[in-house]
Amino acid sequence: MNAPLRVSPGPAPPGLLTVMKGQCGDCNTGGLCLSTGLDSGSKMRFDRLVGQHRRIAAGDTLYRTGQPLRSLYALRCGFFKIRRPGPAGDQITGFPMAGELLGLEAVGTGIHQSDAIALEDSIVCELPFAALERLFEDIPGLHRRFYRLMSCEINREQHLMLLLGHMRAEQRMATFLADMGAAYAARGYSPAQFQLRMSREDIGSYLGLTIESISRLLGRFTKLGLITVDKRAVVLTDPQRIAEMASGFSPCSPMV
Amino acid sequence: MNAPLRVSPGPAPPGLLTVMKGQCGDCNTGGLCLSTGLDSGSKMRFDRLVGQHRRIAAGDTLYRTGQPLRSLYALRCGFFKIRRPGPAGDQITGFPMAGELLGLEAVGTGIHQSDAIALEDSIVCELPFAALERLFEDIPGLHRRFYRLMSCEINREQHLMLLLGHMRAEQRMATFLADMGAAYAARGYSPAQFQLRMSREDIGSYLGLTIESISRLLGRFTKLGLITVDKRAVVLTDPQRIAEMASGFSPCSPMV
DNA sequence: CGTGCGCTTGATAGAAATCAATGTCAGTGG
DNA sequence: CCACTGACATTGATTTCTATCAAGCGCACG
């Protein structure tokens, strides 16, 4: 990771995202994809599996709760939110970014258990699940990589359970900001300066707080000199103290 | 499921649990185990994999946060709690029962991310992970079964995230009671009459509430005629209204 | 220029936490 | 046999945090 840190861009100007028809070799998701670590022969076969690169416009839905699982989706570039309907209102369970794999919650039942909604114009690699399962038999490292990714997802969610179950609002927000920074950092962007792609309402649902609380917390953090906020552009001016408030976060990346 | 419903037993008298040396064929976990659905030949090989049946006394720890993953554990009989340490106090992330697979959170990193503590004298089948991974290559259905289980675990946790993020205390408790009933029902016990194996404190940590709130909620539910409680023995006298309060729970069991 | 959406800010209410005291019971040892 | 202890649980009084209610702002868009 020696490239200079970039600030994560704002919303893409419409029309910029012409179809990228490259293969996995061109992929810039930087070691986060399912295919990472495969030898070149296996990678070619994995390439052939990828049905197509689908372009999803901001606001569009990739899959919905109740739909049968056809494909998993590797997020090539863009930004999603995952929404799970529940008896007490919907919950946002995650904000996947480039390189992440979408749809794992459907593998157990064959039915999607949540909605995936693009927060900006995005491109996904479609991985037909039946074909992927067949490929597991042939490519030795792939299925290992697959269930390790799932285990990491389990950890991500347990991290969130901790947040929702045992943190107060302030600590939740600090954790959220720190996590976002870490996610950007993992992709070569600045960990301290980024665009929020989601609305305050989405953040609220994600953190188990109301939109008003989110607003107040951002205001309070600003007054404390921890951050500056301008609409959805955030700068962590004191990342260390934010990390201290969040205190104890450790990301989970799979062994390759 | 035609056997008459039994009431889940209280704590086992000490000394009752002599070592059960049977193979998977004798196992009474009823289709919840990893080996379910294998043909008899594969089952035999799976049998050989099972290193030993370890007896874990109530209060003892099966694995701890930070330890390297050596084995997964299929819970043959007994009851555990899973505790995840966090910056804002520990969180109980689950109460696995007979038939469930313990240790999946460690698969991604190779390091355990939580503690598994027996709530009563239990017996686990030890599945050395390296050997299990080798077996995946040979037994076609096993690997599929494995990652479907993991996907179900993801769903279980998202269900909990919903609970912690968007439900009020009363609804959380109703959901907990309904879920416990369902878990017993899936094992052939009465869904409306069971022993809680965990302390109020454990329930509180699990539901993101204090021990006092748990106590008050149980009291309130009793006054409302929904349940009767005597120490840790619970009877759901109005399971339907409890289900309505929880409203919308659907368990996730893998396609075999 | 209005209209609507996303966001902020203030006042108030309410749910659960916290603080504090008491109760119950199993186990222990005098 | 009974008093003592400690873990676990219940109950009440009070505080605190966050939700809720309400109003207004700013900006994009038709």
XYZ file of C-alpha atoms (C1' of nucleotides) in Angstrom:
572
model
C 0.000 0.000 0.000
C 2.533 2.585 -1.132
C 0.353 4.580 -3.478
C -0.425 8.057 -2.193
C -3.679 8.251 -0.311
C -6.527 9.694 -2.251
C -9.593 11.335 -0.879
C -12.605 9.258 -1.672
C -14.468 10.949 -4.498
C -17.864 12.538 -4.300
C -20.772 11.237 -6.307
C -19.772 10.233 -9.813
C -21.011 12.525 -12.546
C -23.737 10.742 -14.479
C -22.564 8.974 -17.606
C -19.058 8.468 -16.351
C -19.546 4.809 -15.691
C -19.401 3.335 -19.138
C -19.428 -0.423 -19.125
C -16.178 -1.914 -17.897
C -15.699 -5.153 -19.732
C -12.328 -6.071 -18.260
C -11.581 -9.362 -16.634
C -10.536 -10.006 -13.055
C -6.978 -9.120 -13.994
C -7.973 -5.500 -14.395
C -9.936 -5.443 -11.191
C -8.865 -2.792 -8.763
C -10.579 -4.159 -5.679
C -7.185 -4.970 -4.308
C -7.196 -8.401 -2.808
C -10.642 -8.262 -1.296
C -12.392 -10.277 -3.983
C -13.270 -13.942 -3.804
C -10.735 -14.751 -6.508
C -7.776 -13.341 -4.626
C -4.951 -15.786 -4.173
C -5.889 -18.130 -6.987
C -3.201 -19.211 -9.393
C -3.479 -17.755 -12.884
C -5.022 -20.874 -14.380
C -7.756 -20.986 -11.785
C -8.240 -17.281 -12.121
C -8.970 -17.690 -15.822
C -11.646 -20.260 -15.059
C -13.054 -17.981 -12.402
C -13.082 -15.222 -14.990
C -15.213 -17.327 -17.302
C -17.675 -17.908 -14.499
C -18.353 -14.239 -14.123
C -21.501 -13.920 -16.135
C -21.433 -10.244 -16.771
C -20.576 -6.978 -15.216
C -23.855 -5.416 -14.387
C -24.210 -1.713 -13.968
C -26.546 -0.691 -11.160
C -27.724 2.894 -11.038
C -27.866 4.766 -7.758
C -31.105 3.929 -5.994
C -31.680 0.709 -7.911
C -32.085 -2.633 -6.224
C -29.796 -5.563 -6.938
C -31.924 -8.138 -5.158
C -34.864 -8.143 -2.809
C -36.002 -10.053 0.243
C -37.883 -13.144 -0.819
C -36.281 -13.534 -4.223
C -34.584 -16.836 -4.952
C -30.815 -16.780 -4.901
C -29.521 -16.860 -8.446
C -26.161 -15.196 -8.147
C -23.802 -13.754 -5.669
C -22.411 -10.371 -6.602
C -18.884 -9.118 -6.218
C -18.964 -5.381 -5.892
C -16.434 -4.156 -8.418
C -16.907 -0.505 -7.751
C -19.585 1.519 -6.060
C -21.410 1.482 -2.793
C -24.485 -0.336 -1.503
C -26.679 -0.539 1.521
C -28.171 -3.783 2.756
C -31.594 -3.499 4.298
C -33.329 -6.182 6.260
C -37.054 -5.889 6.858
C -38.171 -6.583 10.391
C -41.237 -6.413 12.607
C -40.016 -3.239 14.265
C -38.956 -1.406 11.118
C -36.182 -2.054 8.680
C -32.597 -2.342 9.711
C -29.601 -1.416 7.625
C -27.168 -4.242 8.241
C -24.231 -2.994 6.244
C -22.737 -0.683 3.672
C -20.675 -2.902 1.376
C -17.910 -1.254 -0.623
C -15.766 -2.264 -3.579
C -14.423 -5.791 -3.304
C -17.117 -7.148 -1.036
C -19.344 -10.083 -1.818
C -23.094 -9.578 -1.688
C -25.787 -12.156 -1.127
C -24.202 -14.518 1.395
C -27.256 -14.348 3.630
C -29.208 -16.226 0.940
C -26.907 -19.227 0.688
C -28.488 -21.125 3.575
C -32.084 -21.015 2.437
C -31.710 -20.217 -1.245
C -33.904 -17.163 -0.634
C -32.647 -13.642 -0.185
C -33.236 -12.344 3.313
C -32.510 -8.698 2.632
C -32.510 -5.993 -0.039
C -29.369 -4.677 -1.692
C -29.714 -1.086 -2.845
C -27.060 0.890 -4.701
C -26.133 4.142 -3.004
C -24.297 5.314 -6.098
C -23.815 4.105 -9.632
C -22.066 0.778 -9.197
C -20.743 -2.176 -11.114
C -21.066 -5.720 -9.867
C -19.629 -8.973 -11.141
C -22.419 -11.496 -11.295
C -21.434 -14.929 -10.015
C -24.150 -17.467 -10.869
C -24.336 -19.472 -7.703
C -24.912 -22.901 -9.225
C -21.860 -22.456 -11.425
C -19.873 -21.154 -8.486
C -20.754 -24.245 -6.496
C -19.578 -26.414 -9.360
C -16.358 -24.461 -9.509
C -15.729 -25.196 -5.828
C -15.180 -28.829 -6.739
C -12.531 -27.957 -9.299
C -10.572 -25.108 -7.830
C -9.094 -26.180 -4.516
C -8.512 -22.814 -2.891
C -11.792 -21.292 -3.889
C -14.179 -22.943 -1.497
C -11.769 -22.337 1.336
C -11.650 -18.696 0.432
C -15.430 -18.716 0.266
C -16.213 -20.010 3.705
C -13.504 -17.872 5.231
C -15.192 -14.861 3.776
C -18.438 -16.036 5.351
C -16.739 -16.431 8.691
C -15.471 -12.867 8.426
C -19.001 -11.768 7.722
C -20.081 -13.501 10.913
C -17.432 -11.541 12.770
C -18.461 -8.286 11.202
C -21.973 -8.883 12.408
C -20.931 -9.845 15.896
C -18.969 -6.614 16.008
C -22.193 -4.826 15.148
C -24.160 -6.764 17.736
C -21.718 -5.514 20.300
C -22.204 -1.994 19.069
C -25.980 -2.226 19.152
C -26.176 -4.111 22.403
C -23.630 -2.453 24.586
C -22.528 0.938 23.286
C -24.068 4.332 23.911
C -24.876 6.610 21.026
C -21.594 8.486 21.155
C -19.486 5.357 21.043
C -21.588 3.957 18.235
C -20.980 7.034 16.143
C -17.258 7.015 16.875
C -17.115 3.366 15.909
C -19.006 4.048 12.728
C -16.669 6.849 11.705
C -13.582 4.845 12.580
C -14.899 1.819 10.696
C -15.660 3.907 7.639
C -12.180 5.365 7.736
C -10.674 1.901 8.040
C -12.744 0.658 5.120
C -11.539 3.506 2.951
C -7.987 2.996 4.119
C -8.172 -0.657 3.108
C -8.969 0.559 -0.408
C -6.154 3.066 -0.624
C -8.122 6.150 0.320
C -7.552 8.454 3.199
C -8.922 7.037 6.454
C -9.632 10.518 7.758
C -11.362 12.254 4.912
C -14.241 10.768 2.984
C -17.700 11.149 1.580
C -20.598 9.497 3.322
C -22.618 7.831 0.626
C -25.671 7.219 2.753
C -28.316 9.476 4.273
C -28.511 10.305 7.956
C -31.539 8.077 8.074
C -29.513 5.118 6.818
C -26.834 5.783 9.399
C -29.500 5.965 12.056
C -31.006 2.656 11.068
C -27.560 1.086 10.935
C -26.603 2.324 14.403
C -29.990 1.810 15.996
C -30.523 5.543 16.526
C -32.888 8.165 15.188
C -32.009 10.623 12.496
C -32.148 13.444 15.042
C -29.618 11.696 17.244
C -27.289 11.270 14.284
C -27.544 14.950 13.521
C -26.894 15.946 17.101
C -23.969 13.588 17.440
C -22.296 14.960 14.336
C -22.884 18.436 15.710
C -21.428 17.516 19.071
C -18.381 15.878 17.505
C -17.831 18.991 15.431
C -18.036 21.236 18.491
C -15.530 18.992 20.221
C -13.148 19.485 17.323
C -13.136 15.812 16.452
C -14.511 16.169 12.943
C -15.745 18.641 10.399
C -18.865 17.904 8.423
C -20.139 19.574 5.306
C -23.212 17.812 4.050
C -21.876 14.322 3.480
C -18.196 15.184 3.378
C -16.504 14.213 6.626
C -13.008 14.968 7.856
C -11.794 13.265 10.989
C -9.676 16.052 12.422
C -8.797 14.031 15.497
C -8.850 10.418 14.345
C -6.980 9.279 17.395
C -9.553 10.473 19.861
C -12.273 9.034 17.681
C -10.493 5.706 17.727
C -10.221 5.975 21.491
C -13.910 6.619 21.802
C -14.635 3.630 19.627
C -11.824 1.837 21.391
C -11.066 -1.711 20.536
C -12.166 -2.205 16.981
C -10.212 -4.786 15.061
C -11.166 -5.592 11.495
C -11.291 -9.110 10.216
C -9.587 -9.955 6.976
C -9.402 -13.552 5.817
C -6.222 -15.539 5.562
C -5.578 -15.876 1.840
C -41.978 -35.114 14.786
C -44.554 -37.538 16.128
C -42.956 -38.352 19.429
C -44.818 -36.892 22.385
C -43.449 -33.548 23.486
C -41.275 -33.679 26.525
C -40.610 -30.884 28.916
C -36.972 -29.923 28.770
C -35.275 -31.329 31.832
C -33.808 -29.330 34.647
C -30.127 -29.483 35.434
C -28.736 -32.978 35.099
C -27.889 -34.697 38.367
C -24.113 -34.894 38.674
C -22.604 -38.140 37.499
C -25.399 -38.915 35.103
C -23.365 -38.010 32.079
C -21.182 -41.021 31.676
C -19.129 -40.953 28.519
C -21.178 -41.575 25.410
C -18.906 -43.347 22.995
C -21.428 -43.887 20.245
C -20.920 -42.848 16.672
C -22.962 -40.393 14.641
C -25.513 -43.093 14.015
C -26.549 -42.962 17.645
C -26.663 -39.217 17.723
C -29.954 -37.744 18.796
C -29.421 -34.209 17.591
C -32.036 -34.828 14.976
C -30.877 -33.540 11.645
C -29.187 -30.429 12.909
C -25.641 -31.736 12.729
C -23.156 -31.067 9.987
C -23.276 -34.689 8.895
C -27.006 -34.704 8.224
C -27.907 -35.752 4.736
C -24.715 -37.605 3.949
C -24.961 -41.077 2.470
C -23.935 -43.901 4.764
C -20.481 -44.279 3.246
C -19.682 -40.616 3.692
C -21.136 -40.737 7.151
C -18.713 -43.446 8.118
C -15.796 -41.346 6.989
C -17.210 -38.388 8.837
C -17.467 -40.610 11.882
C -13.786 -41.396 11.705
C -13.009 -37.696 11.582
C -14.637 -37.080 14.918
C -11.632 -37.102 17.185
C -13.362 -37.718 20.440
C -16.418 -36.901 22.401
C -15.301 -34.447 24.987
C -17.220 -33.956 28.166
C -17.388 -30.350 29.313
C -18.512 -29.662 32.846
C -20.925 -26.819 33.590
C -18.964 -23.591 33.866
C -15.964 -24.862 31.939
C -14.676 -23.184 28.824
C -14.413 -24.992 25.500
C -12.340 -22.319 23.787
C -11.317 -18.755 24.489
C -10.898 -15.564 22.527
C -7.420 -15.410 21.048
C -6.801 -19.125 20.945
C -5.907 -20.609 17.574
C -8.637 -22.589 15.890
C -7.887 -26.281 16.209
C -11.297 -27.826 15.993
C -14.889 -27.020 15.466
C -17.252 -28.587 17.948
C -20.602 -30.152 17.301
C -22.688 -29.880 20.422
C -23.993 -33.372 21.016
C -25.906 -32.619 24.131
C -25.863 -29.788 26.593
C -26.027 -26.050 26.496
C -23.466 -23.295 25.997
C -23.194 -19.559 25.989
C -20.966 -17.687 23.575
C -19.392 -14.538 24.963
C -17.629 -11.943 22.914
C -15.411 -9.443 24.708
C -15.866 -5.836 23.656
C -14.809 -2.341 24.597
C -18.140 -1.643 26.264
C -18.426 -4.873 28.193
C -18.912 -8.410 27.021
C -21.789 -9.448 24.863
C -23.450 -12.831 24.880
C -23.942 -13.586 21.205
C -25.764 -16.851 21.471
C -26.908 -19.852 23.466
C -26.133 -22.862 21.289
C -28.055 -26.053 21.969
C -27.685 -29.681 20.959
C -26.888 -30.108 17.294
C -25.286 -26.748 16.742
C -21.776 -26.199 15.487
C -19.436 -24.082 17.589
C -16.408 -22.130 16.466
C -17.431 -20.832 13.042
C -16.375 -17.319 13.963
C -12.754 -18.511 14.009
C -12.673 -19.928 10.493
C -11.854 -16.628 8.806
C -8.835 -15.665 10.856
C -7.840 -18.971 12.382
C -8.181 -17.322 15.787
C -11.173 -17.663 18.086
C -13.055 -14.405 18.470
C -15.193 -15.426 21.417
C -15.409 -17.692 24.438
C -17.596 -20.785 24.600
C -18.732 -21.616 28.113
C -20.818 -24.623 29.090
C -24.001 -23.736 30.953
C -24.514 -27.328 31.972
C -22.590 -30.575 31.710
C -22.255 -31.097 27.969
C -20.749 -33.389 25.397
C -19.205 -32.130 22.193
C -17.887 -33.939 19.133
C -14.494 -32.537 18.318
C -13.958 -31.950 14.590
C -10.274 -31.189 13.914
C -10.533 -28.385 11.433
C -7.602 -29.315 9.201
C -9.006 -32.815 8.800
C -12.461 -31.407 8.184
C -11.114 -29.216 5.412
C -9.468 -32.250 3.823
C -12.733 -34.094 4.049
C -14.467 -31.310 2.139
C -12.492 -32.324 -0.933
C -13.682 -35.903 -0.729
C -17.277 -35.697 0.383
C -19.218 -33.574 -2.057
C -22.229 -32.678 0.057
C -20.272 -31.875 3.171
C -18.749 -28.655 2.015
C -22.099 -27.426 0.770
C -23.698 -28.298 4.055
C -20.929 -26.417 5.823
C -21.258 -23.080 4.123
C -25.014 -23.245 4.247
C -24.755 -23.620 7.980
C -22.543 -20.556 8.023
C -25.059 -18.620 5.989
C -27.748 -19.565 8.496
C -25.496 -18.305 11.232
C -25.271 -15.002 9.385
C -29.038 -14.862 9.312
C -29.324 -15.687 12.960
C -27.072 -12.777 13.734
C -28.882 -10.378 11.487
C -32.048 -11.383 13.278
C -30.328 -10.404 16.499
C -29.076 -7.139 15.046
C -32.650 -6.289 14.271
C -33.623 -7.123 17.808
C -30.863 -5.027 19.323
C -31.209 -2.148 16.914
C -34.927 -1.701 16.552
C -36.908 -3.433 19.250
C -37.955 -2.118 22.630
C -37.239 -4.110 25.723
C -40.627 -5.797 25.810
C -40.403 -6.998 22.244
C -36.873 -8.238 22.788
C -37.992 -10.350 25.707
C -40.960 -11.720 23.798
C -38.664 -12.587 20.908
C -36.229 -14.269 23.252
C -38.919 -16.401 24.834
C -40.439 -17.297 21.484
C -37.025 -18.168 20.062
C -36.195 -20.350 23.033
C -39.489 -22.138 22.646
C -38.847 -22.667 18.959
C -35.373 -23.997 19.656
C -36.763 -26.521 22.137
C -39.556 -27.415 19.760
C -37.000 -28.152 17.036
C -35.484 -30.691 19.406
C -38.711 -32.396 20.295
C -39.400 -30.605 23.545
C -42.370 -28.480 24.433
C -42.097 -24.997 22.956
C -44.065 -23.551 25.846
C -42.460 -25.032 28.893
C -38.751 -25.106 29.490
C -35.848 -24.447 31.790
C -33.703 -21.399 31.212
C -30.141 -22.575 31.486
C -28.608 -19.124 31.756
C -28.651 -16.457 34.457
C -30.643 -13.227 34.213
C -27.351 -11.505 33.658
C -26.624 -13.621 30.594
C -30.069 -12.889 29.206
C -29.492 -9.213 29.820
C -26.201 -9.205 27.990
C -27.753 -11.148 25.136
C -30.679 -8.756 24.783
C -28.729 -5.577 25.432
C -30.591 -4.889 28.678
C -29.708 -4.776 32.348
C -30.408 -7.534 34.781
C -32.981 -5.329 36.515
C -34.851 -4.810 33.278
C -34.931 -8.552 32.680
C -36.366 -9.078 36.126
C -39.007 -6.407 35.657
C -39.971 -7.686 32.238
C -40.460 -11.215 33.505
C -42.535 -9.757 36.319
C -44.630 -7.713 33.934
C -45.187 -10.661 31.605
C -46.297 -12.725 34.578
C -48.754 -10.066 35.693
C -50.125 -9.918 32.168
C -50.764 -13.653 32.326
C -48.383 -14.383 29.470
C -46.007 -16.588 31.384
C -45.287 -18.090 34.743
C -41.774 -18.077 36.098
C -40.330 -20.043 38.950
C -36.625 -19.468 39.208
C -35.443 -20.618 35.820
C -38.476 -22.668 34.913
C -40.656 -20.844 32.413
C -44.097 -21.681 31.118
C -45.493 -19.686 28.247
C -49.135 -19.645 29.242
C -50.081 -17.506 26.252
C -47.580 -18.411 23.551
C -49.694 -16.836 20.869
C -49.644 -13.387 22.379
C -45.942 -13.744 23.012
C -45.458 -14.619 19.374
C -47.522 -11.602 18.425
C -45.384 -9.365 20.560
C -42.268 -10.793 18.971
C -44.103 -10.757 15.686
C -42.351 -11.816 12.570
C -39.689 -14.236 13.665
C -38.812 -16.872 11.110
C -36.066 -19.334 11.839
C -33.547 -20.331 9.263
C -32.818 -23.973 8.721
C -30.530 -25.035 5.920
C -31.641 -26.937 2.862
C -30.231 -30.420 3.333
C -40.666 30.654 -7.243
C -42.748 27.319 -4.867
C -42.233 22.390 -3.458
C -40.215 18.608 -1.302
C -36.564 16.197 0.679
C -32.843 15.859 3.719
C -31.089 17.836 7.579
C -30.673 20.652 11.849
C -32.168 22.417 16.198
C -35.042 23.024 20.319
C -38.470 21.459 23.850
C -40.477 17.666 26.043
C -41.572 12.942 27.157
C -40.568 8.365 28.046
C -37.964 4.081 28.426
C -34.424 1.886 30.438
C -30.210 2.544 33.245
C -28.478 3.389 37.534
C -28.460 3.511 42.417
C -29.944 1.336 46.518
C -32.092 -1.923 49.421
C -34.111 -6.255 50.237
C -35.186 -11.143 49.449
C -34.267 -16.106 48.396
C -31.769 -20.050 48.399
C -27.841 -23.410 48.365
C -23.908 -24.374 50.570
C -20.768 -24.221 54.641
C -19.354 -24.616 58.979
C -19.971 -23.759 63.825
C -29.853 -27.444 63.793
C -29.030 -22.914 62.896
C -26.407 -18.891 61.652
C -23.522 -17.090 58.107
C -22.057 -16.348 53.448
C -22.249 -15.337 48.654
C -24.485 -15.694 44.231
C -28.552 -14.628 42.078
C -32.791 -12.237 41.771
C -36.516 -8.868 42.815
C -38.323 -4.337 43.772
C -38.440 0.710 44.380
C -36.674 5.560 43.669
C -34.287 8.472 40.769
C -31.509 9.870 36.879
C -30.055 9.935 32.275
C -30.117 9.120 27.665
C -32.395 8.976 23.572
C -36.882 9.141 21.257
C -40.521 11.877 20.083
C -42.783 16.024 18.822
C -42.382 20.346 16.556
C -40.456 23.998 13.856
C -37.460 25.829 10.584
C -33.440 25.872 7.271
C -31.039 25.058 2.811
C -30.683 23.199 -1.394
C -31.995 20.743 -5.705
C -35.450 20.490 -8.967
C -39.484 21.080 -11.600
